[in-house]
Each structure stands twice: as structure tokens, then as C-alpha cells.
Coordinates of C-alpha atoms in Angstrom, one line a residue:
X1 CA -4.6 15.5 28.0
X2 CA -7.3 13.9 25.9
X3 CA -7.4 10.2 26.6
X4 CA -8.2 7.9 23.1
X5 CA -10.1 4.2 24.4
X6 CA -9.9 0.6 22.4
X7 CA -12.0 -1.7 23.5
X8 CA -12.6 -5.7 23.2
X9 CA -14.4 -7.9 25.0
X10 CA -11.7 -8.4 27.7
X11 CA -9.4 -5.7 26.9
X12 CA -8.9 -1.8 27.5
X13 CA -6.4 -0.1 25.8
X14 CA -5.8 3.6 25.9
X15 CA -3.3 6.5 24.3
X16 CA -2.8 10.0 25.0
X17 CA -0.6 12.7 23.4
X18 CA 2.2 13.7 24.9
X19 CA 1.0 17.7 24.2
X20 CA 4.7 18.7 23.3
X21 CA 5.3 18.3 27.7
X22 CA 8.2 16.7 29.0
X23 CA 7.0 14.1 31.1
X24 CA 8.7 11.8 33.7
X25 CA 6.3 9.2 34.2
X26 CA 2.6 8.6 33.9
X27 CA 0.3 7.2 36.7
X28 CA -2.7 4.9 35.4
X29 CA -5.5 3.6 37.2
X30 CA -8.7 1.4 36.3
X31 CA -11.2 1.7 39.4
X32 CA -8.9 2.6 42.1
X33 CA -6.5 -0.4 40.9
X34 CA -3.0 2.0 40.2
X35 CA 0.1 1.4 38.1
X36 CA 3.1 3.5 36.4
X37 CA 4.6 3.6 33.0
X38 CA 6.9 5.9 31.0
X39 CA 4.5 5.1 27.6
X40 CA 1.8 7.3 26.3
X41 CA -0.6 3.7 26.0
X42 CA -1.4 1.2 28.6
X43 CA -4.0 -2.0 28.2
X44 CA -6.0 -3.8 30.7
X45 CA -7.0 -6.9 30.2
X46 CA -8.5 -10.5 31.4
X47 CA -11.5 -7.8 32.0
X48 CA -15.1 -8.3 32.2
X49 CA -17.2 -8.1 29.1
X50 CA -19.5 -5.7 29.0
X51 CA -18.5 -3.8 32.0
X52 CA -17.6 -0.1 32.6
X53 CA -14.8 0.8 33.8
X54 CA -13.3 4.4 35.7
X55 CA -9.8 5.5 34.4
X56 CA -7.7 8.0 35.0
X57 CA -4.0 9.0 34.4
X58 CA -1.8 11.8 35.6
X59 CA 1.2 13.0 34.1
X60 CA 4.1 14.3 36.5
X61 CA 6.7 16.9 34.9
X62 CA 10.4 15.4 34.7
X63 CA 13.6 17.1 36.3
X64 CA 14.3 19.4 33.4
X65 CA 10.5 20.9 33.8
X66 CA 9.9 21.4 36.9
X67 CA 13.5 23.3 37.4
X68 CA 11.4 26.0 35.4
X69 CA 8.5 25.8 37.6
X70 CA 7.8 28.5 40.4
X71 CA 5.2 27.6 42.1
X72 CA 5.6 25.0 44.9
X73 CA 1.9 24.3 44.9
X74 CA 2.3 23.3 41.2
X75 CA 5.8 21.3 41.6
X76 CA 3.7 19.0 44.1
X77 CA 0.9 18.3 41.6
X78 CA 0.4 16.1 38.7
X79 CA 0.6 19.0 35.6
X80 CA -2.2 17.0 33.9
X81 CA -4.8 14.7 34.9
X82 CA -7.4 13.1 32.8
X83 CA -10.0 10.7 33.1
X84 CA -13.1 8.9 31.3
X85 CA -15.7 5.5 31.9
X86 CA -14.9 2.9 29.1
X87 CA -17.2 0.0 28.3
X88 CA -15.7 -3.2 27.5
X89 CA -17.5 -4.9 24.3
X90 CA -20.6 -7.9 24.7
X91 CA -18.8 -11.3 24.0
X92 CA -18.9 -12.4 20.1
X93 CA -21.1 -15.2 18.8
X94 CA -17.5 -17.4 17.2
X95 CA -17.3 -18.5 13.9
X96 CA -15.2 -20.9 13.6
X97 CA -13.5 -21.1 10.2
X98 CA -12.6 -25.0 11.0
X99 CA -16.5 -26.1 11.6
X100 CA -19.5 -26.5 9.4
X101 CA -20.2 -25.1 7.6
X102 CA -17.3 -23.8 6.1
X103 CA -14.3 -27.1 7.2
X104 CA -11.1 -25.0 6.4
X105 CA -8.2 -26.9 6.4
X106 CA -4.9 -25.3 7.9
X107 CA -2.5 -27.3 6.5
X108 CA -0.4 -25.2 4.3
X109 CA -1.5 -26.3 1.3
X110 CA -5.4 -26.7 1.3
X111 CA -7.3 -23.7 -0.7
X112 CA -9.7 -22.1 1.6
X113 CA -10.6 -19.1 -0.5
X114 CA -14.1 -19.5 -0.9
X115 CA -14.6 -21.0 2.6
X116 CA -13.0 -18.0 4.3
X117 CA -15.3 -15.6 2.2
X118 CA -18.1 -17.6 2.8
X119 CA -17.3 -17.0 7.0
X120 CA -16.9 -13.5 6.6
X121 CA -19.8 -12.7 4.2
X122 CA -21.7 -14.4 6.9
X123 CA -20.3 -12.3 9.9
X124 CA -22.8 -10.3 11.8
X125 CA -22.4 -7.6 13.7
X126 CA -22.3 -9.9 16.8
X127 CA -19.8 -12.1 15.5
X128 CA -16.6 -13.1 15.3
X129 CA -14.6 -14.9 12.6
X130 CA -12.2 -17.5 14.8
X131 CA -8.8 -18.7 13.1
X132 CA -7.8 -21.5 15.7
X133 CA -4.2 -22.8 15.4
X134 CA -2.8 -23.8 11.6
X135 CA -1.6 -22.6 8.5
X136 CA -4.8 -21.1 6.3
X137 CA -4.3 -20.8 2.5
X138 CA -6.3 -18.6 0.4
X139 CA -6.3 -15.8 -2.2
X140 CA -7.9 -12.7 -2.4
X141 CA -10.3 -11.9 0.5
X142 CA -13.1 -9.2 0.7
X143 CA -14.5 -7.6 4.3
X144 CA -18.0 -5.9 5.1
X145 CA -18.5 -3.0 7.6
X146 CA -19.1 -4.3 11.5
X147 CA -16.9 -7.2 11.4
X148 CA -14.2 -9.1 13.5
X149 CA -11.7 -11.5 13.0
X150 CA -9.5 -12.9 15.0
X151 CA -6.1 -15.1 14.8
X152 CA -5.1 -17.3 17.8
X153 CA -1.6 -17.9 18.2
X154 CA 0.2 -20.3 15.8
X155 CA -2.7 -19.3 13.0
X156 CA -1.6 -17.7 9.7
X157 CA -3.8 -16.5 7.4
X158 CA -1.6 -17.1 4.2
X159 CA -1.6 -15.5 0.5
X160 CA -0.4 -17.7 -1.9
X161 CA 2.2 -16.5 -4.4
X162 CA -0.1 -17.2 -7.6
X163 CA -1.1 -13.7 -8.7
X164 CA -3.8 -15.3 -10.1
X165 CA -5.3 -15.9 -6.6
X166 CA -5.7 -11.7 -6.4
X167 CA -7.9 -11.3 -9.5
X168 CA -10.5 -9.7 -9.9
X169 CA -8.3 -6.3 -10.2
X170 CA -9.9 -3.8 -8.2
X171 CA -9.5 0.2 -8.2
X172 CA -6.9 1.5 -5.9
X173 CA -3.7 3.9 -5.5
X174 CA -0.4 3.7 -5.7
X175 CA 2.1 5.8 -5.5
X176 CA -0.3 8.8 -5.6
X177 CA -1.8 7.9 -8.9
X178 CA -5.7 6.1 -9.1
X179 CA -5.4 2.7 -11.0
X180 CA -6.9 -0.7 -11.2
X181 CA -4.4 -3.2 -9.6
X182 CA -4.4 -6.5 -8.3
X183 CA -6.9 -7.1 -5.2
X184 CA -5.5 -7.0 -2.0
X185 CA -5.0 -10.3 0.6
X186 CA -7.6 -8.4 2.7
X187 CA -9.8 -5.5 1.1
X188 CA -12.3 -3.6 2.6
X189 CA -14.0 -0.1 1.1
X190 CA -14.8 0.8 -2.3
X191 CA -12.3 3.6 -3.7
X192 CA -14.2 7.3 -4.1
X193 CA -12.2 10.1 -3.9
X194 CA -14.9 12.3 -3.9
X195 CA -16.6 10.6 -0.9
X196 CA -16.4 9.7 2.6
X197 CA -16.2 6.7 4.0
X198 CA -18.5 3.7 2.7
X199 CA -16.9 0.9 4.9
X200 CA -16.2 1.1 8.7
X201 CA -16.2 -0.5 11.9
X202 CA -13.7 -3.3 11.6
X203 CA -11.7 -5.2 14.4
X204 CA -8.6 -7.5 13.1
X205 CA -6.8 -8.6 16.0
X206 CA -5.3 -11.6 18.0
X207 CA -1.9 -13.2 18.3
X208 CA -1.5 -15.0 14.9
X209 CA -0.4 -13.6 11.5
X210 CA -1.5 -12.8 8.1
X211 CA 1.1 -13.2 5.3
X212 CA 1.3 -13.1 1.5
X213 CA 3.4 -13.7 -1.1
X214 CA 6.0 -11.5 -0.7
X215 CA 9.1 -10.5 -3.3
X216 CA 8.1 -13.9 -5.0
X217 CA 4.3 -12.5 -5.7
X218 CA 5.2 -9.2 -6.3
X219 CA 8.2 -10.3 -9.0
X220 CA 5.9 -12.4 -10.9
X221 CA 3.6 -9.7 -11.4
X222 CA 6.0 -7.4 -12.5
X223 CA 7.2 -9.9 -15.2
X224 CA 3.6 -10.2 -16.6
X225 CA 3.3 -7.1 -16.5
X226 CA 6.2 -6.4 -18.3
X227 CA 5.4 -8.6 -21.4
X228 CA 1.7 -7.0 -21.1
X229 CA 2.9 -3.4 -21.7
X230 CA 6.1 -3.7 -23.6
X231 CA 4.7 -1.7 -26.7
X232 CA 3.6 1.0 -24.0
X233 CA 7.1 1.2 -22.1
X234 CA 9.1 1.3 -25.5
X235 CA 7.1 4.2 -26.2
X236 CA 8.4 6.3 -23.3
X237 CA 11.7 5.9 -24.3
X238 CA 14.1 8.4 -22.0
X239 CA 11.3 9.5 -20.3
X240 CA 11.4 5.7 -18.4
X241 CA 14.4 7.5 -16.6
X242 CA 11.8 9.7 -14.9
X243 CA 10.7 6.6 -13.2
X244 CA 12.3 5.6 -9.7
X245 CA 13.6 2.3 -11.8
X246 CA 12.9 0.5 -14.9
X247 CA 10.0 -1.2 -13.3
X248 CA 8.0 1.1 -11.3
X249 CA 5.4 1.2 -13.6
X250 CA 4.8 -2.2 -14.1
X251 CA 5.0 -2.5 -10.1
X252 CA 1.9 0.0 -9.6
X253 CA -0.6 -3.0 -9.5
X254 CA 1.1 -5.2 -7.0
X255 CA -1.4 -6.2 -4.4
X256 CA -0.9 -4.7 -0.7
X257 CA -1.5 -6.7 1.9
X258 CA -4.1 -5.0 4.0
X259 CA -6.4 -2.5 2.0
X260 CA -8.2 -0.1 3.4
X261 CA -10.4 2.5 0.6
X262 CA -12.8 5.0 2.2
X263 CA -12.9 3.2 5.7
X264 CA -13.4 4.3 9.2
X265 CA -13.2 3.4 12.1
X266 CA -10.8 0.1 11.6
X267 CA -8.7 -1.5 13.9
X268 CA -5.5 -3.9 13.7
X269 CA -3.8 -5.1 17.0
X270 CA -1.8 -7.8 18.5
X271 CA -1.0 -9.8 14.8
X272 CA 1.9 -10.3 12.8
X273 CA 1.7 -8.6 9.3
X274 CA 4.7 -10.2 6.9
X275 CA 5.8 -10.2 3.0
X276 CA 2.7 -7.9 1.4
X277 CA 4.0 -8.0 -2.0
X278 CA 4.6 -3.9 -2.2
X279 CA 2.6 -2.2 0.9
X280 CA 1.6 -4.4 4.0
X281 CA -1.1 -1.5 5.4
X282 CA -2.3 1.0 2.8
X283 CA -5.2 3.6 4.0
X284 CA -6.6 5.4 1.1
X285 CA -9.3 8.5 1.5
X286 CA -9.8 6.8 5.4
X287 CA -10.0 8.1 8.9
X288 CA -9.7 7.0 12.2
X289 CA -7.7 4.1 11.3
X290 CA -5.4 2.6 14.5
X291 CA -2.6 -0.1 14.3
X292 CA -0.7 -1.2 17.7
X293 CA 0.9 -4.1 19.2
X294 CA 1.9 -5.3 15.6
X295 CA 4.9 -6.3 13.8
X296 CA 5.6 -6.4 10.8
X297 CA 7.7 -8.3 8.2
X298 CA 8.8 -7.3 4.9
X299 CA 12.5 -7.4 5.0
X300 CA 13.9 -8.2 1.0
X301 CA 10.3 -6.6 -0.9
X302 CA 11.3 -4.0 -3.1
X303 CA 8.5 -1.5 -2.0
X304 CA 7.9 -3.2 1.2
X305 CA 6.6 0.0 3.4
X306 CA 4.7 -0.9 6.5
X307 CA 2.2 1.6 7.5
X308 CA 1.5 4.2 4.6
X309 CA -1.8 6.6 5.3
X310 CA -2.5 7.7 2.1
X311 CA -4.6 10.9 1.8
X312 CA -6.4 9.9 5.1
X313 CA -6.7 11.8 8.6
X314 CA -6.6 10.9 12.1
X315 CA -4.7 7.7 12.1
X316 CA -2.8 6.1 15.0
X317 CA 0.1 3.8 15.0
X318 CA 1.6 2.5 18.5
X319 CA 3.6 0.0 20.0
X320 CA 4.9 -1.2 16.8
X321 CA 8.4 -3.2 15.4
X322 CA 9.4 -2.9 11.7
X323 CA 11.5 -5.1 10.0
X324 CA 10.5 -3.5 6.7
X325 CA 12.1 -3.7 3.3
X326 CA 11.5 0.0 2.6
X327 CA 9.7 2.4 4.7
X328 CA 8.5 1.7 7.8
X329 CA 5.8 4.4 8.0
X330 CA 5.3 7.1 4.7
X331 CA 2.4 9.6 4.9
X332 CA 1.3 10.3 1.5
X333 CA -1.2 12.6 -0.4
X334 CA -0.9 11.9 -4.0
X335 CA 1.1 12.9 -7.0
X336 CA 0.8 15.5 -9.5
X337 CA -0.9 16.8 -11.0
X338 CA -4.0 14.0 -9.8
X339 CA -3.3 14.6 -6.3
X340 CA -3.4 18.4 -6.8
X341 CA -6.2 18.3 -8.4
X342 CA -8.1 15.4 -6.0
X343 CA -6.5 17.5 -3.3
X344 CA -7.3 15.4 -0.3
X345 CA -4.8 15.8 2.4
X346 CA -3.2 13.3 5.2
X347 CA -3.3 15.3 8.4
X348 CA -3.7 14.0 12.2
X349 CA -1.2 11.2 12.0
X350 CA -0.1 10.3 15.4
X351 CA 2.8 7.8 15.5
X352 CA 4.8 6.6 18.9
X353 CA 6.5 4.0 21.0
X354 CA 7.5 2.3 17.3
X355 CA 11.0 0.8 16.9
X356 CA 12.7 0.0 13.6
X357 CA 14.4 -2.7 13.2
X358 CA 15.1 -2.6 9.4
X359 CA 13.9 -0.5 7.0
X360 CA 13.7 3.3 6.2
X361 CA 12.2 4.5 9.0
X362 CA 9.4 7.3 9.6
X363 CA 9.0 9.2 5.8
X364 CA 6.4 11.8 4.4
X365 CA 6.6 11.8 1.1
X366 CA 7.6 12.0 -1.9
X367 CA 4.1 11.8 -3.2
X368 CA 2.3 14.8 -0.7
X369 CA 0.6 16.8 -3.9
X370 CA -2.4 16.7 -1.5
X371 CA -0.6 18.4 1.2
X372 CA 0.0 16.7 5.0
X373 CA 0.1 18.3 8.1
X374 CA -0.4 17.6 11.7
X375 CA 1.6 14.7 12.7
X376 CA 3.1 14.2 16.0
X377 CA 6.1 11.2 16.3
X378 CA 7.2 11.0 19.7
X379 CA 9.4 8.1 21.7
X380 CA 10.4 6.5 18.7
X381 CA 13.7 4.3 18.1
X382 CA 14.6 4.6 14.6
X383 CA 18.5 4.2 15.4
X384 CA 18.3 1.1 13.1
X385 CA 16.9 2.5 9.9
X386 CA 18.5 4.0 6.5
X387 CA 17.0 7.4 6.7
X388 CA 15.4 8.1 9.9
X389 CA 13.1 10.6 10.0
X390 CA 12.3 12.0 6.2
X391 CA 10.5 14.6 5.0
X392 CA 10.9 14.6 0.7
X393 CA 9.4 16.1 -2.7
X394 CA 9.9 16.8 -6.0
X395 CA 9.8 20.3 -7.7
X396 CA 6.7 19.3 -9.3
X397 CA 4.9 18.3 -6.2
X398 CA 3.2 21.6 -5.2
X399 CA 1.3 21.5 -2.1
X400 CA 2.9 21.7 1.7
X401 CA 3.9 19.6 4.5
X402 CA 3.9 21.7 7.8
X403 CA 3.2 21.0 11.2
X404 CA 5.0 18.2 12.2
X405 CA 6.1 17.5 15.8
X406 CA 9.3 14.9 16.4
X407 CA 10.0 14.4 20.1
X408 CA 11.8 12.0 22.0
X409 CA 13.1 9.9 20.0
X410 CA 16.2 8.2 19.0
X411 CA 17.0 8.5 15.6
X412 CA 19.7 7.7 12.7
X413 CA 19.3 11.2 11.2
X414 CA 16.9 13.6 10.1
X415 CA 16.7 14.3 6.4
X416 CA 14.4 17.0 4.8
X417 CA 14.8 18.0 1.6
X418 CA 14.2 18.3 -2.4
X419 CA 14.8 15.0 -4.4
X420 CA 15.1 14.2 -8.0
X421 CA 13.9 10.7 -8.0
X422 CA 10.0 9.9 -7.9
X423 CA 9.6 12.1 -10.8
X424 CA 7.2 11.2 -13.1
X425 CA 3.7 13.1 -13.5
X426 CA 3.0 16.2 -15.1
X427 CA 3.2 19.3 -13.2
X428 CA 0.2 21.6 -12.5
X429 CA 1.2 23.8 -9.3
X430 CA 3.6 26.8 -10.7
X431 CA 5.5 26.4 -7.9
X432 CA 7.3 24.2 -5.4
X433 CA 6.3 22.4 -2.3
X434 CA 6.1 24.7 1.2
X435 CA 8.0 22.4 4.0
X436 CA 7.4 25.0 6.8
X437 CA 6.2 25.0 10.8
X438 CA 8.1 22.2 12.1
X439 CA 9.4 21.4 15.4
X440 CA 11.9 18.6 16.7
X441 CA 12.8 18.5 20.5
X442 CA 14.5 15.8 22.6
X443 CA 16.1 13.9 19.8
X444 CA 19.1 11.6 19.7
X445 CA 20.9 11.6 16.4
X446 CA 23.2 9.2 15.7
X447 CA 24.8 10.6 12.4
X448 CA 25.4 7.1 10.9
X449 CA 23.1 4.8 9.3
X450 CA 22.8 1.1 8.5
X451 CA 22.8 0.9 4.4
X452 CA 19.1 -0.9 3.8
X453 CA 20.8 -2.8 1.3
X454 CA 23.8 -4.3 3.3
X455 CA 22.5 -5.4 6.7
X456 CA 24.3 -9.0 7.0
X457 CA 27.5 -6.7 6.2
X458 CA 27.3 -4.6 8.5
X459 CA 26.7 -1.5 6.3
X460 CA 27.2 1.0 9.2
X461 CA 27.4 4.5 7.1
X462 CA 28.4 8.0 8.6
X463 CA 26.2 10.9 7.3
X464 CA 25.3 14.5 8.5
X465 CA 23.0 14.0 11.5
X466 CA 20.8 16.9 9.9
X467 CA 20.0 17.6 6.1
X468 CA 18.1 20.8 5.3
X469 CA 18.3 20.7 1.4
X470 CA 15.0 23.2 0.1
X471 CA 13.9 24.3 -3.1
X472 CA 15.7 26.6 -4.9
X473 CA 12.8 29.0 -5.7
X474 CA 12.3 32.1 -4.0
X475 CA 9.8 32.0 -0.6
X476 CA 10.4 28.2 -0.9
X477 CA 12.9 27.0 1.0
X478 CA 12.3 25.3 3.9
X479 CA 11.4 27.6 6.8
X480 CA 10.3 28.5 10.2
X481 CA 11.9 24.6 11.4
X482 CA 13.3 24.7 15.1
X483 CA 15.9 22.2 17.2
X484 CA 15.4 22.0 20.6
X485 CA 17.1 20.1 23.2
X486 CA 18.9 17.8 20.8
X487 CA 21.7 15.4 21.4
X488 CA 24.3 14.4 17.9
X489 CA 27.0 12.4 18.2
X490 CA 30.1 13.8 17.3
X491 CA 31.4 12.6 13.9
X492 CA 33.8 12.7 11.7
X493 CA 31.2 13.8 8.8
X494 CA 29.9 17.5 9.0
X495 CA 26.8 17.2 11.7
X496 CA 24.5 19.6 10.0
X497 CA 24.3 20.5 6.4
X498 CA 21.8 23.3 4.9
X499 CA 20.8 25.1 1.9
X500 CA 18.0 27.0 0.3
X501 CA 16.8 27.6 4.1
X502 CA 15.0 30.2 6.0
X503 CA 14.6 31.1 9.6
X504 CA 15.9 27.6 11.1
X505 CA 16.2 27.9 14.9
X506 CA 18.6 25.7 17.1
X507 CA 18.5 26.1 20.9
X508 CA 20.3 23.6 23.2
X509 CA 22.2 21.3 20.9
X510 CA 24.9 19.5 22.7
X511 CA 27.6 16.9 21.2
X512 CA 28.3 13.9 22.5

């Protein structure tokens, strides 16, 4: 049990895996001092700064395990027991945003954009940026490697609605295609897919929020946008019906809210992120990105994801609420035939203790042309969301998603399968996607969803509780997927639907 530490000045936050065990409870100590929780995370805090710190946790088997244990040695034991010194951070030099030399004004109205660069081009390594207690607005902001900021409560760092405000345009991704789209609220990195990471060691945290312009930004984009390419989207005539909607194109340069391009070693915590005006946190050629303790806001964005790790590895998301208008999390790789040929794949995703509110839910795909693998969702409530868990692709896609653990969680339903929409791009792989190697155990399906589009009516929908729709190629269909211990409410609707399918395993499946 490998323990992961965050650190702040006062502050220790750690997360462990749950290694596919099914565990009752975990015992957590810093220096002697013990508690218990049922969560793979705990945080410390009101600590010392700079100050080390012993910690250990064990991990006792539940019921169910240790009925298949023998030994009584082992059934009076912890099965795992882990421990590491931590070392809180040296207390910041603050910079506060409302002092000279910089006098932002948090008033909701006041224009702070070149203030609030003017702070953060200025923030050392040993500093912090401070956000004390109003409403901050501003346009397009730019971070630096080795950098903080943080938001006290009842501060909002605010986009404006003006896409004017996120000029100059910047090189990005979206939707698994390279292009030059508006800037982000907050940017940091320099887009290279054929490069590592040129950006790193960022801390955004605190207990206030950082909002844009929402639908409102994102819809007067797509209007300009629209009069700006109007020769170009006659041109496509019925191919526009390739498109996911009659917009999509013009959509691609919407600003996110929080981008991240060939970063490391970047971490968001404790804030509020609302109304990006597609994406609120888009990861693009990164690693080692974390996000907990947030929430996030984007309920009535067309687009609105959360989370989305975008051809990036080992990223962490925790202890998070969605109230998305679209997906909460989606692990991406690209789309053909650039992301085949870019070919950088998301892999060591780890995603747990999140709860949807609204939204989609947890989905990888449809653009995975780089291939994903390796991602572990555990103790999850996703009972509220449209689709659940989703794994999706188009024909054209190529590549693979494989490897993906799903444990203890509560969800609406689990969907994995071939899709039509999404389908623009040129193919280059001769062949279909693999969705192979996958594993879901402990998991509550509901087989009913609430329609994203008719919350305030109550849109409560019955569905399958699984879908298992593969490709219809030869040595394609989805394969090698096993269902253990899993509970489905017993419906009216069929519970599990399949086709194109190959050696799909279910052991322990009870009705409710």
C-alpha cells in the first residue's frame, strides 16, 4: 500500500490505492496521534510549518475477506500497513493582490487584469499570491512554474463574459484535435506534443472560487465564430452531419477554465471551480496532476466537463462534487487520425471518493486515438448522473482502452460500447478500437438515470443497468471484461444487454 503525500504549510494530506482489497476501515496516525476512516485520503492540518511528520496507516480486511482467510494469525492483523516521514512546506512570503503595488479592487466590476498578472509574474518561488475576501474581475491570466496562489473564503477570481478579455489565442486541444483557441482564465505550459513538460510546480488552493463566463462566454464565441467561418462551414455541406451538432466546430476555440499544457507537478485543492465556458480543468501532454476537495459548477454549459486528462498520465482526482453540465470526468487521448499519429496516451488515472451531482458522470472517450489504460475508480457515487460509468469510440478511432478497475461504487449504469456520434476526422488505423482487460467489482447499479436535460422535471429514465455494445469487426469486440460482486436493481427494462462481445465473466450478481 503505497502512500501518495500533499503538503502545505499547515496541512498534510495523503491517498492510497485501494490495491483491488476489500477493506473495512483504515487506521491513520500522525506521530502516535491515531484516527479511523473508511476513505482512501485523510488531511492533517492546523500543523507546524516546516516540520516532519511520522505516518502510518493500516488497512483491516472487511467481513466478506476475512471469511476466506485461514490463518488466525493473519485474521488478527492489519493485511497492509504502510508508513512514510512527510515535511510540511516553509511559510510563504504573501502577496497580497489588494496592496501596493498592484491595489486590486474586488468589487465586481473593477478590471484587474493587468494587476493580477503583474502579482503573479512577480511570484517567487517563496511566495504566495493572497486573494483576501471580494469579487476580483479580470480576463485572461498567464502562470509561471514554482508558484502559489491562494483564495480565502468569500474571494472569486472572476472571468468576464467579453471574449475579448481571452485574446491573445493560444495553441491548445480540443476535442483531440491541436488548434489555436481562445486563452484560458488561467493558463500555464506551452503546448508540445513532442515534449515533456516545460511548466511545473504549481499550488492553487484555498476556500474561495474561480469562475468565468460560462454558457454566456462560450455562446458569444460561437456566434463570432460562426459569421467568421461561414464560407468554410457551407463548404462541408452533409459532411457538418459528421459533427456532434451544427456548432461543434465553431465551439473548438472556447476557452477552458483552468489550462494546463505540458505541466507537472500541479496542484488544485479546497476551491470552487464554476461556469468554464466548455472545460473547467483540461490537462494536455501533463503528468502528475492532482485535484481534491473541489467542486465544481457547470450545470447549463453545453460542453461543460469537469475534469478531462487529456493525453496525460498519473493524475489524481479525490474528494470531489460535480454539478457539471456534461461530463464530470472524460479521459481522452486524441482523435484520428492526429491522435494516432501524435500517439500519446492517458494512462495512471486514479479517481475516488467523487460524487455526481449533475452531469454525465465518469467517461473515457470518445476521442482515445492515443490509447488509455490504467485507471482505477473506486468509492464513487455516480447514482445521480446520465450515463454513469462510460467507456465510448467510434470505428475510426483505432487505438485501445484496457485496464480499467471500477470498484465500490454506486452507479446509474455502466455503458461500454461503439457510438456513431463524435465522428468527424479521417481514419488512419485499418481497424477498430480494442476495449479489452477490464474489471468491475462491488458495484451498485441502479438501472435508471436522471435525463441531463430534464433535471427540474424530474427526468428519472429506466435503462439496462449494463451495455456491452462492441465493434462489429472480427477480434474486436469487447473482451476479457469481468463482473464481480455486483448488486442491480431489479427493473422492468432488460438488466444487461450485449453484442459483438467476447469472453465476458459475471460471478456473484445478485438482484435487488
Amino acid at each position: 500500500m503505497e502512500l501518495h503525500s500533499l503538503v502545505t504549510d499547515s496541512d498534510i494530506t495523503i491517498w492510497w490505492d485501494t490495491e483491488g482489497v476489500n477493506v473495512s476501515e483504515y487506521e491513520v496516525s500522525i506521530d502516535g496521534n491515531v484516527s479511523r476512516t473508511n476513505k482512501t485520503h485523510y488531511i492533517w492540518d492546523n500543523l507546524n510549518a516546516d516540520t516532519e511528520y511520522n505516518i502510518e496507516v493500516k488497512a483491516y480486511l472487511s467481513d466478506k475477506e476475512m471469511e476466506n482467510v485461514e490463518e488466525e494469525s493473519v485474521k488478527e492483523s492489519s493485511i497492509k500497513e504502510s508508513s512514510i516521514k512527510v515535511r510540511t512546506s516553509k511559510i510563504k512570503r504573501k502577496i497580497d493582490i489588494t496592496k501596493e503595488p498592484y491595489n486590486a479592487i474586488g468589487d465586481g466590476k473593477t478590471m484587474n487584469t493587468a494587476v493580477i498578472q503583474k502579482a503573479f509574474d512577480a511570484c517567487g518561488k517563496g511566495d504566495q499570491i493572497f486573494f483576501p475576501k471580494g469579487d476580483y474581475m479580470t480576463g485572461a491570466l498567464r502562470l509561471h512554474s514554482d508558484m502559489e496562489i491562494y483564495l480565502d473564503e468569500g474571494a472569486i477570481l472572476h472571468g468576464t463574459a467579453d471574449f475579448h478579455d481571452y485574446l491573445p489565442m493560444i495553441k491548445s486541444r480540443f476535442e483531440g484535435i491541436e488548434n489555436m483557441s481562445y486563452s484560458s482564465l488561467l493558463n500555464a505550459g506551452e503546448l508540445d506534443h513532442n515534449s515533456g513538460p516545460n511548466c511545473s510546480n504549481i499550488l492553487i488552493r484555498g476556500k474561495g472560487e474561480i469562475r468565468s463566463g460560462g454558457q454566456k462566454l462560450g455562446m458569444a464565441i460561437i456566434e463570432d465564430e460562426t459569421h467568421k467561418q461561414k464560407e468554410y462551414l457551407e463548404s462541408l455541406g452533409d459532411k457538418i452531419k459528421e459533427y456532434e451538432t451544427d456548432h461543434t466546430i465553431q465551439g473548438r476555440v472556447r476557452p477552458r477554465l483552468i489550462n494546463l499544457s505540458n505541466c507537472s507537478n500541479v496542484r488544485i485543492t479546497g476551491v470552487t471551480l464554476s461556469d468554464g465556458a466548455c472545460w473547467n480543468v483540461h490537462m494536455i501532454y501533463c503528468d502528475d496532476i492532482v485535484t481534491d476537495h473541489v467542486t465544481i459548477n457547470s450545470y447549463g454549459v453545453w460542453n461543460g466537463d469537469g475534469w478531462d486528462p487529456d493525453s496525460s498520465t498519473n493524475c489524481t482526482l479525490f474528494a470531489t462534487v460535480f454539478n457539471t453540465g456534461d461530463d464530470g470526468v472524460a479521459i481522452k487521448s486524441g482523435k484520428n487520425p492526429e491522435g494516432n499519429i501524435v500517439n500519446r496516451p492517458s494512462e495512471h488515472i486514479r479517481v475516488f471518493d467523487c460524487v455526481s451531482k449533475m452531469g454525465h458522470g465518469i467517461c473515457i472517450g470518445s476521442e482515445m486515438s492515443g490509447g488509455v489504460s490504467d485507471v482505477r475508480i473506486w468509492d464513487c457515487d455516480l447514482s445521480d448522473s446520465w450515463c454513469g460509468i462510460e467507456i465510448k469510440g467510434t470505428k475510426k478511432r483505432g487505438a485501445y482502452v484496457r485496464d480499467i478497475h471500477v470498484s465500490d461504487c454506486h452507479t446509474s449504469r455502466i455503458l461500454m460500447h461503439s457510438v456513431l456520434y463524435n465522428d468527424d476526422g479521417e481514419r488512419v488505423s485499418p481497424h477498430p478500437p480494442v476495449f479489452e482487460d477490464c474489471l468491475f467489482e462491488r458495484v451498485y447499479i441502479q438501472g435508471h438515470y436522471t435525463d441531463q436535460h430534464d433535471f427540474e422535471g424530474g427526468g428519472i429514465k429506466e435503462s439496462p443497468a449494463i451495455e456491452l455494445y462492441g465493434f462489429d469487426e472480427e477480434g474486436y469486440e469487447i473482451k476479457n471484461l469481468k463482473f464481480k460482486d455486483i448488486v442491480i436493481e431489479d427493473r422492468k427494462v432488460q438488466s444487461i444487454r450485449m453484442q459483438h462481445c467476447k469472453g465476458i465473466s459475471f460471478e456473484n450478481i445478485s438482484f435487488i
